[in-house]
Short mmCIF file of C-alpha atoms and ligand atoms in Angstrom, two decimals:
data_model
loop_
_atom_site.label_atom_id
_atom_site.label_comp_id
_atom_site.label_asym_id
_atom_site.label_seq_id
_atom_site.Cartn_x
_atom_site.Cartn_y
_atom_site.Cartn_z
CA MET A 1 121.06 75.89 96.91
CA PHE A 2 120.01 77.40 100.21
CA GLU A 3 122.21 77.41 103.23
CA THR A 4 120.28 76.82 106.38
CA THR A 5 122.67 78.11 109.00
CA ARG A 6 120.54 81.00 110.19
CA ARG A 7 117.93 80.67 112.84
CA ARG A 8 118.73 77.12 113.83
CA ALA A 9 119.23 78.27 117.39
CA LEU A 10 115.92 80.09 117.35
CA GLN A 11 114.00 77.04 116.34
CA ALA A 12 114.25 75.64 119.81
CA LEU A 13 112.63 78.77 121.14
CA GLY A 14 109.59 78.48 118.90
CA VAL A 15 106.34 78.08 120.75
CA GLY A 16 103.67 75.81 119.37
CA GLY A 17 100.51 77.11 117.79
CA ALA A 18 97.13 77.43 119.41
CA ALA A 19 95.16 74.33 120.31
CA ALA A 20 94.16 72.25 117.32
CA ALA A 21 90.62 72.62 116.09
CA ALA A 22 90.06 68.89 116.08
CA GLY A 23 87.05 67.81 114.09
CA CYS A 24 86.27 71.34 112.97
CA THR A 25 86.50 71.33 109.22
CA VAL A 26 84.67 74.54 108.32
CA GLN A 27 85.68 77.86 109.85
CA ALA A 28 83.72 81.09 109.86
CA PRO A 29 85.92 83.96 108.64
CA THR A 30 86.01 85.59 112.05
CA ALA A 31 86.98 82.32 113.69
CA ASP A 32 89.97 81.92 111.38
CA ALA A 33 91.16 85.45 112.04
CA GLU A 34 90.74 85.00 115.77
CA LYS A 35 92.74 81.78 115.81
CA GLN A 36 95.45 83.38 113.75
CA ARG A 37 95.57 86.33 116.16
CA ASN A 38 95.94 83.99 119.09
CA ARG A 39 98.74 82.23 117.33
CA VAL A 40 100.49 85.52 116.56
CA GLU A 41 100.50 86.43 120.22
CA GLN A 42 102.08 83.13 121.17
CA GLN A 43 104.90 83.03 118.67
CA SER A 44 107.16 85.85 117.55
CA SER A 45 110.48 84.16 116.66
CA PRO A 46 111.01 82.46 113.32
CA SER A 47 110.26 78.74 113.49
CA VAL A 48 111.94 78.03 110.14
CA ASP A 49 115.20 79.29 108.62
CA ARG A 50 113.60 80.66 105.50
CA ILE A 51 110.18 80.68 103.94
CA ALA A 52 111.32 80.98 100.31
CA ALA A 53 111.15 77.83 98.25
CA ASP A 54 114.51 77.13 96.63
CA PRO A 55 113.79 78.24 93.04
CA THR A 56 116.07 75.52 91.69
CA ASP A 57 114.46 72.71 93.69
CA ILE A 58 112.43 71.19 90.85
CA PRO A 59 111.89 67.51 90.13
CA ASP A 60 113.80 66.17 87.14
CA PRO A 61 112.06 66.17 83.75
CA ILE A 62 109.97 63.07 83.21
CA ASP A 63 111.55 60.49 80.93
CA ARG A 64 108.76 57.93 81.06
CA SER A 65 106.82 57.06 77.92
CA GLU A 66 103.95 55.44 79.80
CA PRO A 67 101.55 56.77 82.45
CA ALA A 68 102.32 55.96 86.05
CA GLU A 69 100.86 56.30 89.50
CA VAL A 70 102.58 59.14 91.34
CA ASP A 71 102.40 59.46 95.11
CA VAL A 72 102.42 63.07 96.28
CA THR A 73 102.45 64.14 99.91
CA LEU A 74 101.73 67.71 100.89
CA ARG A 75 101.90 68.76 104.52
CA ALA A 76 100.12 71.88 105.73
CA GLU A 77 102.50 73.69 108.06
CA GLU A 78 101.82 76.94 109.88
CA VAL A 79 105.22 78.52 110.50
CA THR A 80 106.70 81.82 111.58
CA ALA A 81 109.35 83.24 109.25
CA GLU A 82 110.92 86.46 108.08
CA ILE A 83 109.39 88.41 105.19
CA GLU A 84 112.63 90.37 105.22
CA PRO A 85 115.41 90.44 107.82
CA GLY A 86 113.92 91.56 111.13
CA VAL A 87 110.27 91.31 110.06
CA THR A 88 108.40 88.15 111.02
CA PHE A 89 104.99 86.86 109.97
CA ASP A 90 102.91 83.75 110.50
CA TYR A 91 102.81 81.97 107.17
CA MET A 92 100.59 79.08 106.20
CA THR A 93 102.39 76.75 103.82
CA TYR A 94 102.59 73.48 102.04
CA ASN A 95 105.75 71.80 103.33
CA GLY A 96 107.06 74.89 105.10
CA GLN A 97 107.85 76.87 101.96
CA VAL A 98 106.35 79.45 99.59
CA PRO A 99 105.35 78.51 97.01
CA GLY A 100 104.61 74.90 97.93
CA PRO A 101 106.62 72.13 96.24
CA LEU A 102 106.49 71.97 92.46
CA VAL A 103 104.64 68.74 91.72
CA ARG A 104 105.69 67.22 88.40
CA VAL A 105 103.69 64.55 86.60
CA ARG A 106 102.91 63.49 83.05
CA LYS A 107 99.61 63.67 81.17
CA GLY A 108 97.72 60.47 81.91
CA ASP A 109 99.39 59.91 85.27
CA THR A 110 97.31 59.07 88.29
CA VAL A 111 98.12 61.28 91.25
CA ASN A 112 97.70 59.73 94.68
CA LEU A 113 97.66 62.73 96.96
CA THR A 114 98.12 62.62 100.70
CA LEU A 115 97.42 65.85 102.55
CA GLU A 116 98.69 65.96 106.11
CA ASN A 117 97.66 68.76 108.44
CA ALA A 118 100.33 69.07 111.13
CA SER A 119 98.97 68.47 114.62
CA GLU A 120 100.50 71.70 115.92
CA ASN A 121 98.54 73.74 113.35
CA ALA A 122 95.59 75.87 114.41
CA LEU A 123 93.47 75.69 111.27
CA PRO A 124 91.96 73.22 108.80
CA HIS A 125 93.47 73.23 105.31
CA ASN A 126 92.85 71.59 101.95
CA VAL A 127 94.01 71.68 98.31
CA ASP A 128 92.29 72.74 95.09
CA PHE A 129 94.30 71.48 92.10
CA HIS A 130 93.51 73.21 88.83
CA ALA A 131 94.96 70.11 87.18
CA ALA A 132 92.23 67.92 88.68
CA ALA A 133 88.95 67.53 86.82
CA GLY A 134 86.44 67.19 89.63
CA PRO A 135 84.41 69.26 92.12
CA GLY A 136 86.51 71.94 93.74
CA GLY A 137 89.67 70.46 92.26
CA GLY A 138 89.62 68.22 95.32
CA ALA A 139 89.05 70.95 97.89
CA GLU A 140 86.14 69.34 99.71
CA ALA A 141 87.66 65.88 99.48
CA THR A 142 90.86 67.09 101.08
CA MET A 143 89.43 69.27 103.87
CA THR A 144 91.64 68.25 106.77
CA ALA A 145 91.62 69.24 110.43
CA PRO A 146 94.88 69.66 112.36
CA GLY A 147 96.43 66.31 113.19
CA GLU A 148 94.48 64.53 110.47
CA THR A 149 95.31 63.22 107.00
CA SER A 150 93.22 63.01 103.86
CA HIS A 151 93.63 61.37 100.48
CA LEU A 152 92.62 62.19 96.93
CA THR A 153 93.23 60.35 93.69
CA PHE A 154 92.90 62.10 90.36
CA LYS A 155 94.06 61.60 86.82
CA ALA A 156 96.04 64.36 85.14
CA THR A 157 94.03 64.45 81.92
CA TYR A 158 95.39 67.67 80.41
CA PRO A 159 98.94 69.04 80.24
CA GLY A 160 100.08 72.44 81.46
CA ALA A 161 101.33 74.26 84.53
CA TYR A 162 98.53 74.72 87.02
CA ILE A 163 98.19 76.40 90.36
CA TYR A 164 97.17 74.48 93.41
CA HIS A 165 96.01 76.38 96.48
CA CYS A 166 94.20 76.13 99.77
CA ALA A 167 90.45 76.61 99.35
CA VAL A 168 88.94 76.66 102.83
CA PRO A 169 86.24 79.31 103.39
CA ASN A 170 88.95 81.87 104.23
CA LEU A 171 90.84 80.92 101.08
CA ASP A 172 92.03 84.44 100.32
CA MET A 173 93.65 84.65 103.75
CA HIS A 174 95.26 81.23 103.44
CA ILE A 175 96.64 81.99 99.98
CA SER A 176 97.93 85.35 101.17
CA ALA A 177 99.64 83.53 104.02
CA GLY A 178 101.42 81.31 101.48
CA MET A 179 99.27 78.31 100.53
CA PHE A 180 99.76 77.94 96.79
CA GLY A 181 102.08 76.19 94.35
CA ILE A 182 102.38 74.66 90.88
CA ILE A 183 101.54 71.22 89.59
CA LEU A 184 103.23 70.76 86.22
CA VAL A 185 101.61 68.19 83.95
CA GLU A 186 104.09 67.48 81.19
CA PRO A 187 102.73 66.61 77.75
CA GLU A 188 103.25 63.03 76.64
CA ALA A 189 106.18 64.09 74.45
CA GLY A 190 107.81 65.96 77.31
CA LEU A 191 109.30 69.44 77.26
CA PRO A 192 112.33 70.69 75.32
CA ALA A 193 115.59 70.32 77.22
CA VAL A 194 116.91 73.51 78.85
CA ASP A 195 120.01 74.31 80.88
CA GLN A 196 118.21 75.60 83.96
CA GLU A 197 114.71 75.46 85.35
CA LEU A 198 113.41 77.95 87.91
CA TYR A 199 110.34 78.02 90.12
CA LEU A 200 108.93 81.35 91.27
CA GLY A 201 105.68 82.40 92.89
CA GLN A 202 104.35 85.90 93.42
CA HIS A 203 101.82 86.83 96.03
CA GLU A 204 100.84 89.67 98.31
CA ILE A 205 100.96 89.85 102.10
CA TYR A 206 98.59 92.03 104.10
CA THR A 207 99.92 93.03 107.52
CA ASP A 208 99.17 95.50 110.28
CA GLY A 209 102.61 97.11 109.87
CA LYS A 210 104.46 99.12 107.28
CA ALA A 211 106.92 97.49 104.89
CA GLY A 212 110.30 97.41 106.58
CA GLN A 213 108.93 98.06 110.05
CA GLY A 214 110.83 95.67 112.30
CA GLY A 215 109.25 93.08 114.54
CA LYS A 216 106.24 90.85 114.28
CA HIS A 217 103.58 91.69 111.71
CA SER A 218 100.10 90.24 112.09
CA PHE A 219 97.74 89.40 109.26
CA ASP A 220 95.40 92.32 108.49
CA MET A 221 92.00 91.21 107.22
CA ALA A 222 90.82 94.79 106.65
CA ALA A 223 93.85 95.56 104.47
CA MET A 224 93.14 92.43 102.43
CA LYS A 225 89.53 93.49 101.96
CA ARG A 226 90.80 96.83 100.66
CA GLU A 227 93.34 94.92 98.51
CA GLU A 228 96.13 97.13 99.87
CA PRO A 229 99.07 94.82 100.57
CA THR A 230 102.04 95.66 102.73
CA TYR A 231 104.30 93.40 100.70
CA VAL A 232 104.23 91.89 97.22
CA VAL A 233 106.88 89.21 97.13
CA MET A 234 108.59 86.49 95.12
CA ASN A 235 108.75 83.14 96.92
CA GLY A 236 107.38 84.70 100.08
CA GLU A 237 110.26 87.09 100.84
CA LYS A 238 111.05 90.74 100.12
CA TYR A 239 114.12 90.74 97.85
CA GLY A 240 115.11 87.34 99.26
CA LEU A 241 116.26 85.94 95.90
CA THR A 242 118.78 88.70 95.22
CA PRO A 243 122.56 88.97 95.66
CA ASP A 244 122.20 91.71 98.28
CA VAL A 245 120.08 89.58 100.59
CA TYR A 246 120.42 85.79 100.41
CA GLY A 247 121.76 85.34 96.89
CA SER A 248 120.46 85.19 93.35
CA ALA A 249 117.61 82.90 92.47
CA ALA A 250 120.12 81.12 90.22
CA THR A 251 123.49 81.61 88.57
CA VAL A 252 123.59 80.60 84.92
CA SER A 253 126.12 80.80 82.11
CA THR A 254 125.76 83.11 79.17
CA ASP A 255 124.23 81.18 76.29
CA ASP A 256 122.20 79.09 78.73
CA THR A 257 118.47 78.85 78.28
CA ALA A 258 116.41 79.00 81.46
CA ARG A 259 112.79 77.98 81.77
CA VAL A 260 110.77 79.72 84.45
CA TYR A 261 107.64 78.22 85.99
CA PHE A 262 105.83 81.19 87.48
CA VAL A 263 102.64 81.24 89.51
CA THR A 264 100.63 84.18 90.75
CA GLY A 265 99.09 83.10 94.02
CA GLY A 266 97.51 86.48 94.56
CA PRO A 267 95.02 86.36 96.10
CA ASN A 268 94.13 89.60 94.33
CA LEU A 269 96.84 91.22 92.20
CA THR A 270 97.68 90.33 88.61
CA SER A 271 101.40 90.25 87.92
CA SER A 272 102.83 92.05 84.90
CA PHE A 273 105.68 89.60 84.61
CA HIS A 274 108.81 90.97 82.96
CA PRO A 275 112.54 90.15 82.81
CA ILE A 276 114.46 93.44 83.04
CA GLY A 277 117.24 93.55 80.46
CA ASN A 278 115.67 90.85 78.36
CA VAL A 279 112.42 89.52 76.96
CA TRP A 280 110.76 86.16 77.31
CA GLU A 281 112.13 84.18 74.40
CA GLU A 282 109.13 81.87 74.50
CA PHE A 283 106.06 82.56 76.59
CA TYR A 284 103.29 80.09 77.31
CA PRO A 285 100.32 82.15 78.58
CA GLN A 286 98.32 80.60 81.41
CA GLY A 287 100.83 77.76 81.54
CA SER A 288 99.12 76.20 78.53
CA LEU A 289 101.20 73.55 76.79
CA THR A 290 98.64 72.74 74.11
CA THR A 291 98.98 76.09 72.35
CA GLU A 292 102.03 77.44 70.57
CA PRO A 293 104.13 79.78 72.71
CA GLN A 294 104.30 83.47 72.04
CA THR A 295 107.80 84.73 71.20
CA HIS A 296 109.88 87.73 72.30
CA ILE A 297 107.39 88.92 74.88
CA GLN A 298 108.34 91.84 77.11
CA THR A 299 105.62 91.94 79.78
CA SER A 300 102.65 89.66 80.14
CA PRO A 301 99.84 89.44 82.65
CA VAL A 302 99.69 86.44 84.95
CA ALA A 303 96.41 86.58 86.80
CA PRO A 304 95.83 85.36 90.34
CA GLY A 305 95.13 81.67 90.13
CA SER A 306 97.19 81.22 87.00
CA THR A 307 100.72 80.54 85.83
CA CYS A 308 103.03 81.02 82.92
CA ILE A 309 105.93 79.09 81.52
CA ALA A 310 108.61 81.32 80.05
CA THR A 311 112.10 80.83 78.69
CA MET A 312 114.89 83.37 78.64
CA ASN A 313 118.35 83.51 77.13
CA PHE A 314 121.42 85.27 78.49
CA PRO A 315 123.56 86.54 75.60
CA VAL A 316 125.60 88.79 77.91
CA PRO A 317 126.60 88.53 81.58
CA GLY A 318 125.01 90.47 84.40
CA ASN A 319 122.08 90.51 86.79
CA PHE A 320 118.65 90.06 85.26
CA LYS A 321 115.71 91.11 87.39
CA LEU A 322 112.45 89.24 87.21
CA VAL A 323 109.71 91.60 88.31
CA ASP A 324 106.08 92.58 88.31
CA HIS A 325 106.26 95.63 86.04
CA ALA A 326 103.71 97.37 88.25
CA LEU A 327 106.94 98.78 89.63
CA THR A 328 105.77 100.21 92.92
CA ARG A 329 105.48 96.59 93.94
CA VAL A 330 109.17 96.23 93.16
CA ALA A 331 110.49 99.50 94.58
CA ARG A 332 108.34 99.60 97.72
CA ARG A 333 106.87 96.18 98.38
CA GLY A 334 109.60 93.67 97.59
CA CYS A 335 108.64 91.92 94.35
CA LEU A 336 111.97 91.01 92.78
CA ALA A 337 114.11 87.98 92.00
CA ILE A 338 117.48 88.14 90.26
CA VAL A 339 119.12 85.64 87.95
CA THR A 340 122.87 86.15 87.57
CA ALA A 341 124.50 85.26 84.25
CA GLU A 342 128.25 84.68 84.14
CA GLY A 343 130.39 84.61 81.01
CA GLU A 344 132.24 86.63 78.44
CA GLU A 345 131.24 90.19 77.70
CA ARG A 346 129.73 90.63 74.23
CA PRO A 347 130.25 94.29 73.24
CA ASP A 348 128.87 93.50 69.80
CA ILE A 349 125.53 92.86 71.55
CA PHE A 350 125.70 95.21 74.53
CA ASP A 351 128.48 97.71 75.15
CA PRO A 352 128.05 99.92 78.22
CA GLU A 353 131.25 101.94 77.57
CA PRO A 354 131.68 102.30 73.82
CA GLN A 355 133.77 105.51 74.04
CA ALA A 356 135.99 104.67 76.98
CA ASP A 357 137.64 101.50 75.74
CA GLY A 358 137.86 102.30 72.05
CA ARG A 359 135.81 99.31 70.99
CA THR A 360 133.38 99.59 68.17
CA GLY A 361 130.22 101.04 69.57
CA SER A 362 127.24 103.13 68.76
CA THR A 363 127.64 106.60 67.33
CA SER A 364 126.47 109.28 69.67
CA ALA A 365 124.82 112.39 68.35
CU1 CU B 401 94.74 76.56 104.37
#
């Protein structure tokens, strides 16, 4: 859905990162911060058009009835992008987007993972899959220096939506810079059909500037230690998935059912996930697909390092805001995505002007 016309011209101006730390697979915290600072000083223009993952870019539902081997390639990319227009930051990503690609497999599948660490990166990276039953979720096995590639094979033995994230020694910094995503392991029977699927990730960004302060923001380790973020964002951007900025996360029709795959990267803040003007029709806490969903849920916690799967209906048209109901994060720090529903008004369900147009409405006291 995204248009990528912005910033193309600026890409050519992007300066490469600091020298690769070839062969260095474990970084002391201070070393990571120092390398990141060096990189910040070298690059101030966006190197990618947008950091936000397209929330509608989700692999098709699985229609297989047998397990398969699934090849998955993730590429660690350190990129400079805008948190909001005019504010740039050095993100660390899987595949240049936040959250990283939604990986979709079926219970019983064998995942053949390739992790590439781009040669122009400054830091080692890896992946911890909560869907992988094994030490570190694969973190040690996938520790990869810049310019190198690693491999991991694991079997998806349990269904659900699980976070994956970078888990180097400075894992909180790397997650805060954008290195997290969802691996969805469908149950053998699959998931119910829906009209629209959406992929959203919340996380917080700790910078040395104030929210909205133009120019380049650097990562602020001290602010992260205090757990005082500058931004709390959906898909890496302040208000990016809204009509006033780049456009709604999705446009649906009234009577559609949408299923949201939501991950809280954190690294520290629990989301109080809520759809304003609606409730979650079905809510699968923790992304669990082996327990019955809760129904008609207004606000539910999604802890750092966890997910939820939630469906919503759109009986009337309008803009529906998906937020963290810790609302300072919405009003001041950017945590908002909007789904736009188009269709016929239904004054029998919701009538904003019952007196003015003479339709049957509520009786006012
Ligand atoms: Cu990393």
